[in-house]
mmCIF file of C-alpha atoms and ligand atoms in Angstrom:
data_model
loop_
_atom_site.group_PDB
_atom_site.id
_atom_site.type_symbol
_atom_site.label_atom_id
_atom_site.label_comp_id
_atom_site.label_asym_id
_atom_site.label_seq_id
_atom_site.Cartn_x
_atom_site.Cartn_y
_atom_site.Cartn_z
ATOM 1 C CA MET A 1 -69.951 -79.822 -143.983
ATOM 2 C CA PRO A 2 -67.970 -77.196 -141.646
ATOM 3 C CA ILE A 3 -69.599 -75.982 -138.603
ATOM 4 C CA CYS A 4 -68.900 -72.906 -139.118
ATOM 5 C CA SER A 5 -70.646 -72.525 -142.393
ATOM 6 C CA LEU A 6 -73.911 -74.452 -140.851
ATOM 7 C CA LEU A 7 -73.981 -71.314 -138.423
ATOM 8 C CA LYS A 8 -73.864 -69.210 -141.585
ATOM 9 C CA PRO A 9 -77.638 -68.530 -142.244
ATOM 10 C CA ILE A 10 -78.036 -67.632 -138.078
ATOM 11 C CA ARG A 11 -75.195 -65.502 -137.967
ATOM 12 C CA ASP A 12 -76.855 -63.282 -141.263
ATOM 13 C CA LYS A 13 -79.949 -63.240 -138.772
ATOM 14 C CA MET A 14 -78.124 -61.811 -136.233
ATOM 15 C CA SER A 15 -76.348 -59.227 -138.249
ATOM 16 C CA ALA A 16 -78.626 -57.920 -140.246
ATOM 17 C CA GLN A 17 -79.448 -54.287 -137.873
ATOM 18 C CA GLU A 18 -75.737 -54.120 -136.501
ATOM 19 C CA ASN A 19 -75.391 -51.169 -138.493
ATOM 20 C CA ARG A 20 -78.481 -49.930 -138.356
ATOM 21 C CA VAL A 21 -78.753 -46.156 -137.016
ATOM 22 C CA MET A 22 -81.321 -43.709 -135.299
ATOM 23 C CA ALA A 23 -80.754 -40.341 -134.085
ATOM 24 C CA LEU A 24 -82.027 -38.507 -131.707
ATOM 25 C CA SER A 25 -83.983 -36.415 -134.297
ATOM 26 C CA GLU A 26 -85.628 -39.274 -135.950
ATOM 27 C CA TRP A 27 -87.618 -39.839 -132.405
ATOM 28 C CA GLU A 28 -88.396 -36.461 -131.815
ATOM 29 C CA ASP A 29 -89.703 -36.421 -135.459
ATOM 30 C CA ARG A 30 -91.877 -39.324 -134.062
ATOM 31 C CA TRP A 31 -93.334 -37.708 -131.061
ATOM 32 C CA GLN A 32 -93.995 -34.793 -133.427
ATOM 33 C CA ALA A 33 -95.640 -36.635 -135.857
ATOM 34 C CA GLY A 34 -97.860 -38.591 -133.315
ATOM 35 C CA LYS A 35 -96.037 -41.626 -134.580
ATOM 36 C CA THR A 36 -95.937 -43.185 -131.163
ATOM 37 C CA GLY A 37 -96.707 -46.545 -132.120
ATOM 38 C CA PHE A 38 -95.155 -48.543 -129.478
ATOM 39 C CA HIS A 39 -97.409 -46.745 -126.487
ATOM 40 C CA ARG A 40 -99.839 -48.799 -124.746
ATOM 41 C CA SER A 41 -102.943 -47.409 -123.301
ATOM 42 C CA GLU A 42 -103.126 -50.362 -121.010
ATOM 43 C CA VAL A 43 -100.373 -51.437 -118.390
ATOM 44 C CA HIS A 44 -97.803 -53.478 -119.550
ATOM 45 C CA ASN A 45 -98.924 -57.271 -118.936
ATOM 46 C CA LEU A 46 -95.555 -58.385 -118.758
ATOM 47 C CA LEU A 47 -95.261 -55.969 -115.797
ATOM 48 C CA GLU A 48 -98.104 -57.188 -114.215
ATOM 49 C CA SER A 49 -97.362 -60.629 -113.814
ATOM 50 C CA ASN A 50 -94.120 -60.603 -113.064
ATOM 51 C CA LEU A 51 -94.196 -57.245 -110.719
ATOM 52 C CA ASP A 52 -93.694 -59.638 -107.021
ATOM 53 C CA LYS A 53 -90.764 -60.374 -109.230
ATOM 54 C CA VAL A 54 -89.149 -57.222 -108.955
ATOM 55 C CA VAL A 55 -90.788 -55.419 -105.848
ATOM 56 C CA CYS A 56 -89.782 -58.745 -103.880
ATOM 57 C CA GLY A 57 -92.213 -57.879 -100.801
ATOM 58 C CA ARG A 58 -89.741 -54.192 -100.379
ATOM 59 C CA ASN A 59 -91.993 -50.870 -99.798
ATOM 60 C CA GLU A 60 -90.590 -48.209 -102.089
ATOM 61 C CA VAL A 61 -89.138 -48.801 -104.627
ATOM 62 C CA ARG A 62 -87.505 -46.934 -106.539
ATOM 63 C CA PHE A 63 -88.110 -47.616 -110.259
ATOM 64 C CA PHE A 64 -85.692 -46.857 -113.067
ATOM 65 C CA PHE A 65 -87.426 -46.528 -116.577
ATOM 66 C CA PRO A 66 -85.083 -45.797 -119.410
ATOM 67 C CA LEU A 67 -85.975 -44.347 -122.526
ATOM 68 C CA CYS A 68 -89.969 -43.705 -120.529
ATOM 69 C CA GLY A 69 -91.329 -42.159 -122.950
ATOM 70 C CA LYS A 70 -95.332 -41.964 -121.901
ATOM 71 C CA ALA A 71 -95.760 -45.414 -119.876
ATOM 72 C CA ILE A 72 -98.754 -45.647 -117.914
ATOM 73 C CA ASP A 73 -96.567 -48.554 -115.754
ATOM 74 C CA MET A 74 -94.803 -44.737 -113.951
ATOM 75 C CA LYS A 75 -98.088 -44.070 -112.964
ATOM 76 C CA TRP A 76 -99.714 -47.669 -112.259
ATOM 77 C CA LEU A 77 -95.942 -47.941 -110.214
ATOM 78 C CA ALA A 78 -96.501 -44.600 -108.186
ATOM 79 C CA ASP A 79 -99.609 -44.861 -107.368
ATOM 80 C CA MET A 80 -98.326 -48.089 -105.786
ATOM 81 C CA GLY A 81 -96.026 -45.852 -102.730
ATOM 82 C CA HIS A 82 -93.188 -46.780 -104.779
ATOM 83 C CA THR A 83 -91.510 -43.559 -107.299
ATOM 84 C CA VAL A 84 -90.303 -43.727 -110.506
ATOM 85 C CA VAL A 85 -87.377 -42.071 -112.119
ATOM 86 C CA GLY A 86 -87.642 -41.839 -115.962
ATOM 87 C CA VAL A 87 -85.278 -40.660 -118.759
ATOM 88 C CA GLU A 88 -86.737 -39.339 -122.536
ATOM 89 C CA ILE A 89 -85.925 -37.405 -124.973
ATOM 90 C CA SER A 90 -88.759 -35.937 -126.353
ATOM 91 C CA GLU A 91 -90.321 -32.846 -124.252
ATOM 92 C CA LYS A 92 -93.414 -33.998 -125.904
ATOM 93 C CA GLY A 93 -93.641 -37.089 -124.484
ATOM 94 C CA ILE A 94 -93.076 -36.252 -121.657
ATOM 95 C CA LYS A 95 -95.157 -32.870 -121.499
ATOM 96 C CA GLN A 96 -97.948 -35.409 -122.680
ATOM 97 C CA PHE A 97 -97.654 -37.940 -120.358
ATOM 98 C CA PHE A 98 -98.613 -35.561 -117.474
ATOM 99 C CA ALA A 99 -101.219 -34.176 -119.624
ATOM 100 C CA GLU A 100 -102.451 -37.555 -119.635
ATOM 101 C CA GLN A 101 -102.036 -38.674 -116.420
ATOM 102 C CA ASN A 102 -103.751 -35.602 -115.236
ATOM 103 C CA LEU A 103 -100.092 -34.589 -112.448
ATOM 104 C CA ALA A 104 -99.453 -31.648 -111.688
ATOM 105 C CA PHE A 105 -95.001 -30.896 -112.397
ATOM 106 C CA ASN A 106 -92.400 -28.680 -112.187
ATOM 107 C CA GLU A 107 -89.856 -27.854 -113.952
ATOM 108 C CA GLU A 108 -86.540 -27.292 -113.579
ATOM 109 C CA PRO A 109 -82.608 -27.185 -115.059
ATOM 110 C CA VAL A 110 -79.842 -29.859 -114.315
ATOM 111 C CA PRO A 111 -77.179 -28.487 -113.759
ATOM 112 C CA ALA A 112 -75.035 -31.966 -114.294
ATOM 113 C CA ILE A 113 -76.102 -31.896 -117.586
ATOM 114 C CA PRO A 114 -75.833 -29.106 -119.347
ATOM 115 C CA GLY A 115 -79.139 -28.301 -121.845
ATOM 116 C CA ALA A 116 -81.153 -30.934 -119.945
ATOM 117 C CA LYS A 117 -84.216 -30.168 -117.817
ATOM 118 C CA VAL A 118 -85.761 -32.478 -115.473
ATOM 119 C CA PHE A 119 -89.911 -33.133 -114.995
ATOM 120 C CA LYS A 120 -90.896 -33.199 -111.203
ATOM 121 C CA SER A 121 -94.827 -34.412 -110.138
ATOM 122 C CA THR A 122 -95.823 -32.028 -107.594
ATOM 123 C CA ASP A 123 -96.373 -35.299 -105.330
ATOM 124 C CA GLY A 124 -92.515 -35.634 -105.828
ATOM 125 C CA THR A 125 -93.218 -39.638 -106.992
ATOM 126 C CA ILE A 126 -92.393 -39.574 -110.591
ATOM 127 C CA SER A 127 -89.438 -37.461 -112.396
ATOM 128 C CA ILE A 128 -88.197 -37.579 -115.960
ATOM 129 C CA TYR A 129 -85.012 -36.581 -117.297
ATOM 130 C CA GLN A 130 -85.275 -35.104 -120.354
ATOM 131 C CA CYS A 131 -82.170 -35.376 -121.997
ATOM 132 C CA ASP A 132 -80.452 -37.976 -124.083
ATOM 133 C CA LEU A 133 -79.920 -41.091 -122.001
ATOM 134 C CA TYR A 134 -76.001 -41.656 -122.435
ATOM 135 C CA LYS A 135 -75.302 -38.276 -120.487
ATOM 136 C CA PHE A 136 -77.801 -39.252 -117.445
ATOM 137 C CA SER A 137 -75.395 -41.300 -114.559
ATOM 138 C CA SER A 138 -75.681 -42.405 -110.768
ATOM 139 C CA THR A 139 -74.555 -39.460 -109.694
ATOM 140 C CA VAL A 140 -77.928 -37.404 -111.688
ATOM 141 C CA GLY A 141 -80.045 -39.658 -110.551
ATOM 142 C CA GLY A 142 -78.875 -41.975 -107.823
ATOM 143 C CA LYS A 143 -79.530 -46.181 -107.739
ATOM 144 C CA PHE A 144 -82.664 -48.050 -107.966
ATOM 145 C CA GLY A 145 -83.942 -50.980 -106.238
ATOM 146 C CA GLY A 146 -86.141 -51.791 -109.755
ATOM 147 C CA ILE A 147 -85.366 -51.193 -113.103
ATOM 148 C CA TRP A 148 -88.708 -51.996 -115.850
ATOM 149 C CA ASP A 149 -87.078 -52.228 -119.466
ATOM 150 C CA ARG A 150 -89.580 -51.813 -122.277
ATOM 151 C CA GLY A 151 -89.219 -50.934 -125.416
ATOM 152 C CA ALA A 152 -85.410 -49.590 -124.623
ATOM 153 C CA LEU A 153 -82.479 -52.072 -125.236
ATOM 154 C CA VAL A 154 -84.730 -52.928 -128.070
ATOM 155 C CA ALA A 155 -85.225 -48.889 -129.168
ATOM 156 C CA ILE A 156 -81.434 -48.238 -128.379
ATOM 157 C CA ASN A 157 -79.181 -48.652 -131.909
ATOM 158 C CA PRO A 158 -77.564 -52.124 -132.129
ATOM 159 C CA CYS A 159 -73.898 -50.796 -131.747
ATOM 160 C CA ASP A 160 -74.768 -49.271 -128.766
ATOM 161 C CA ARG A 161 -75.927 -52.102 -126.274
ATOM 162 C CA GLN A 162 -72.762 -52.206 -124.216
ATOM 163 C CA LYS A 163 -72.237 -49.070 -123.609
ATOM 164 C CA TYR A 164 -76.296 -49.078 -122.966
ATOM 165 C CA ALA A 165 -75.950 -52.221 -120.885
ATOM 166 C CA THR A 166 -72.979 -50.843 -118.782
ATOM 167 C CA LEU A 167 -74.672 -47.211 -117.742
ATOM 168 C CA LEU A 168 -77.534 -49.601 -116.753
ATOM 169 C CA MET A 169 -75.760 -51.928 -114.446
ATOM 170 C CA SER A 170 -73.970 -48.605 -113.066
ATOM 171 C CA LEU A 171 -77.621 -47.753 -112.025
ATOM 172 C CA MET A 172 -78.680 -50.963 -109.668
ATOM 173 C CA ASN A 173 -78.225 -51.066 -106.332
ATOM 174 C CA ASN A 174 -77.084 -54.553 -104.754
ATOM 175 C CA ASP A 175 -80.849 -55.262 -104.515
ATOM 176 C CA CYS A 176 -82.282 -53.721 -107.617
ATOM 177 C CA ARG A 177 -84.212 -56.819 -108.991
ATOM 178 C CA TYR A 178 -83.776 -55.558 -113.749
ATOM 179 C CA LEU A 179 -86.732 -56.647 -116.056
ATOM 180 C CA VAL A 180 -85.866 -56.253 -119.572
ATOM 181 C CA ASP A 181 -88.505 -57.283 -122.020
ATOM 182 C CA THR A 182 -86.884 -58.247 -125.658
ATOM 183 C CA LEU A 183 -88.889 -59.041 -129.087
ATOM 184 C CA GLU A 184 -87.585 -61.740 -131.425
ATOM 185 C CA TYR A 185 -88.698 -62.001 -135.095
ATOM 186 C CA ASN A 186 -86.593 -62.466 -138.185
ATOM 187 C CA PRO A 187 -84.384 -59.243 -138.266
ATOM 188 C CA GLU A 188 -84.173 -59.498 -142.416
ATOM 189 C CA LEU A 189 -88.224 -58.994 -142.886
ATOM 190 C CA TYR A 190 -88.160 -55.475 -140.197
ATOM 191 C CA LYS A 191 -85.548 -53.524 -140.132
ATOM 192 C CA GLY A 192 -86.456 -51.590 -136.717
ATOM 193 C CA PRO A 193 -87.082 -49.933 -134.564
ATOM 194 C CA PRO A 194 -87.828 -52.229 -132.259
ATOM 195 C CA PHE A 195 -85.088 -54.320 -133.049
ATOM 196 C CA PHE A 196 -84.392 -58.116 -132.748
ATOM 197 C CA VAL A 197 -82.889 -58.999 -128.900
ATOM 198 C CA SER A 198 -82.251 -62.571 -128.724
ATOM 199 C CA GLU A 199 -81.124 -64.152 -125.236
ATOM 200 C CA GLU A 200 -77.079 -64.805 -126.524
ATOM 201 C CA ASP A 201 -77.402 -60.499 -126.574
ATOM 202 C CA VAL A 202 -78.708 -60.304 -123.211
ATOM 203 C CA LYS A 203 -76.156 -62.287 -122.476
ATOM 204 C CA ASN A 204 -73.336 -60.993 -124.035
ATOM 205 C CA VAL A 205 -74.171 -57.695 -122.718
ATOM 206 C CA PHE A 206 -74.968 -58.364 -119.235
ATOM 207 C CA GLY A 207 -73.615 -61.300 -118.619
ATOM 208 C CA GLY A 208 -70.691 -59.798 -116.732
ATOM 209 C CA GLY A 209 -72.425 -57.731 -113.976
ATOM 210 C CA CYS A 210 -75.678 -59.569 -113.488
ATOM 211 C CA ASP A 211 -77.506 -62.887 -113.262
ATOM 212 C CA ILE A 212 -79.689 -63.349 -116.361
ATOM 213 C CA GLU A 213 -83.339 -65.622 -115.810
ATOM 214 C CA LEU A 214 -85.791 -66.193 -118.637
ATOM 215 C CA LEU A 215 -89.125 -65.181 -116.594
ATOM 216 C CA GLU A 216 -91.930 -65.761 -119.707
ATOM 217 C CA SER A 217 -91.353 -66.162 -123.412
ATOM 218 C CA VAL A 218 -94.896 -65.826 -124.796
ATOM 219 C CA ASP A 219 -96.718 -65.338 -128.681
ATOM 220 C CA ALA A 220 -96.757 -61.608 -129.369
ATOM 221 C CA PHE A 221 -97.829 -61.596 -132.707
ATOM 222 C CA GLU A 222 -100.121 -58.853 -134.002
ATOM 223 C CA LYS A 223 -101.846 -57.083 -136.553
ATOM 224 C CA LYS A 224 -99.262 -54.441 -137.145
ATOM 225 C CA HIS A 225 -96.802 -56.841 -136.999
ATOM 226 C CA LYS A 226 -98.476 -58.553 -140.276
ATOM 227 C CA SER A 227 -98.120 -54.875 -141.688
ATOM 228 C CA TRP A 228 -94.010 -54.645 -140.664
ATOM 229 C CA GLY A 229 -93.815 -58.275 -142.861
ATOM 230 C CA LEU A 230 -93.422 -60.458 -140.392
ATOM 231 C CA ASP A 231 -95.415 -63.744 -139.348
ATOM 232 C CA SER A 232 -93.954 -64.039 -135.922
ATOM 233 C CA LEU A 233 -92.722 -62.269 -133.166
ATOM 234 C CA THR A 234 -92.331 -63.660 -129.163
ATOM 235 C CA GLU A 235 -91.606 -61.552 -126.774
ATOM 236 C CA LYS A 236 -89.518 -62.517 -123.886
ATOM 237 C CA MET A 237 -89.129 -61.437 -120.186
ATOM 238 C CA TYR A 238 -85.346 -61.690 -118.119
ATOM 239 C CA LEU A 239 -84.911 -60.689 -115.076
ATOM 240 C CA LEU A 240 -81.615 -59.224 -114.249
ATOM 241 C CA THR A 241 -79.914 -59.283 -110.506
ATOM 242 C CA PRO A 242 -76.497 -58.253 -109.863
ATOM 243 C CA LYS A 243 -74.339 -60.857 -109.392
ATOM 244 C CA ALA A 244 -73.074 -61.729 -105.664
ATOM 245 C CA GLN A 245 -69.893 -59.473 -104.973
HETATM 246 N N1 SAH B 1 -90.491 -47.201 -123.241
HETATM 247 C C1 SAH B 1 -91.445 -46.500 -123.551
HETATM 248 C C2 SAH B 1 -91.254 -45.683 -124.395
HETATM 249 C C3 SAH B 1 -90.616 -47.040 -125.692
HETATM 250 S S1 SAH B 1 -90.081 -46.024 -127.849
HETATM 251 C C4 SAH B 1 -92.811 -47.143 -123.939
HETATM 252 O O1 SAH B 1 -92.725 -48.265 -123.452
HETATM 253 O O2 SAH B 1 -93.724 -46.934 -124.172
HETATM 254 C C5 SAH B 1 -88.406 -45.285 -127.386
HETATM 255 C C6 SAH B 1 -88.405 -44.024 -126.531
HETATM 256 O O3 SAH B 1 -87.082 -43.972 -126.250
HETATM 257 C C7 SAH B 1 -89.329 -43.057 -127.376
HETATM 258 O O4 SAH B 1 -90.115 -42.098 -126.789
HETATM 259 C C8 SAH B 1 -87.706 -42.292 -127.633
HETATM 260 O O5 SAH B 1 -88.879 -40.678 -128.142
HETATM 261 C C9 SAH B 1 -86.571 -42.248 -126.484
HETATM 262 N N2 SAH B 1 -85.176 -42.251 -126.968
HETATM 263 C C10 SAH B 1 -84.593 -42.967 -127.492
HETATM 264 N N3 SAH B 1 -82.780 -42.747 -127.843
HETATM 265 C C11 SAH B 1 -83.162 -42.275 -127.015
HETATM 266 C C12 SAH B 1 -82.126 -41.645 -125.818
HETATM 267 N N4 SAH B 1 -80.610 -42.135 -126.518
HETATM 268 N N5 SAH B 1 -82.148 -41.199 -124.867
HETATM 269 C C13 SAH B 1 -83.802 -40.768 -124.526
HETATM 270 N N6 SAH B 1 -84.527 -41.209 -124.982
HETATM 271 C C14 SAH B 1 -84.434 -41.562 -125.931
#
C-alpha cells in the first residue's frame, strides 16, 4: 500500500476542523449568554508549574495575554510585580474581570485603533485592550518579555493560525519566553472551539521564528469533555523562544 494511503486517516483528522470559522459576534454572544465554560476560577496549574521557565529570574516582566477573557492568571502575575497587557473582544468579559478582581480601572480610547478601548487598572499593572486581536500590534502595545497563551491559539479560527503566529512573534522581545497551551483530541468527534492543535501545527506556524520545546503533556480529560463526545483529551504545553539571530 502506498505510504500516502496509510497517512490518509491522519490527514483527514487534521483537516476535520480546517474550515471552521467563528465570527467575533459569536464570542460576544457567548459572553452575553454567560456561556464561558472556558473560564477557570483558579490559577492555571500549567502556568504555575512552568512559571520559573517563563520568568527565568527576571523581575517586572511585561506579560502579554492574547484573547485574555477574564483569566485570573493576569491578577496572579500582577501581584508578583509583573505587568500584564491583554487583548479581548468582549467588553462584558473585561468589565467582569475588573469587578471580580476588585480592581478599580479607567477606560480610554485607543487612537491608533478606531473603535477600540483600553481598560487600565488604576495601579497601572494590568491593561486590557478591547479590540480584535488582529488590530493589535507592537506599535500600539510595545513588545513583551513573557506570553501566556491559554485558550488563544486553540480558540482562533484554524485558517488564521499563520497570521496569529506572525503577529505574536512580532510582539516578542529577544528575551521573550512564550508558553502556549494546546489540546489534542479526536477532531472528528468535536467541532471546537477549542480546536485540536498538534505539535506539527505549532511547528508549522512558529517554527520559522522560534525554538519550540515540549514542556508537559498531561491527560486533561474531564466530565465536560464526555458531553463533547470525546473519550480522551491531552493538554500539551510548549515553550517558544525566539531563534538566536
Ligand atoms: N484565555 C482566556 C479566554 C479563552 S476563550 C481563558 O483562558 O480563560 C477565548 C476568548 O477570546 C474569548 O473570551 C473571546 O471573546 C476572545 N476572542 C476570540 N476571538 C478574538 C479576537 N479575534 N480578538 C479578541 N478577542 C477574541
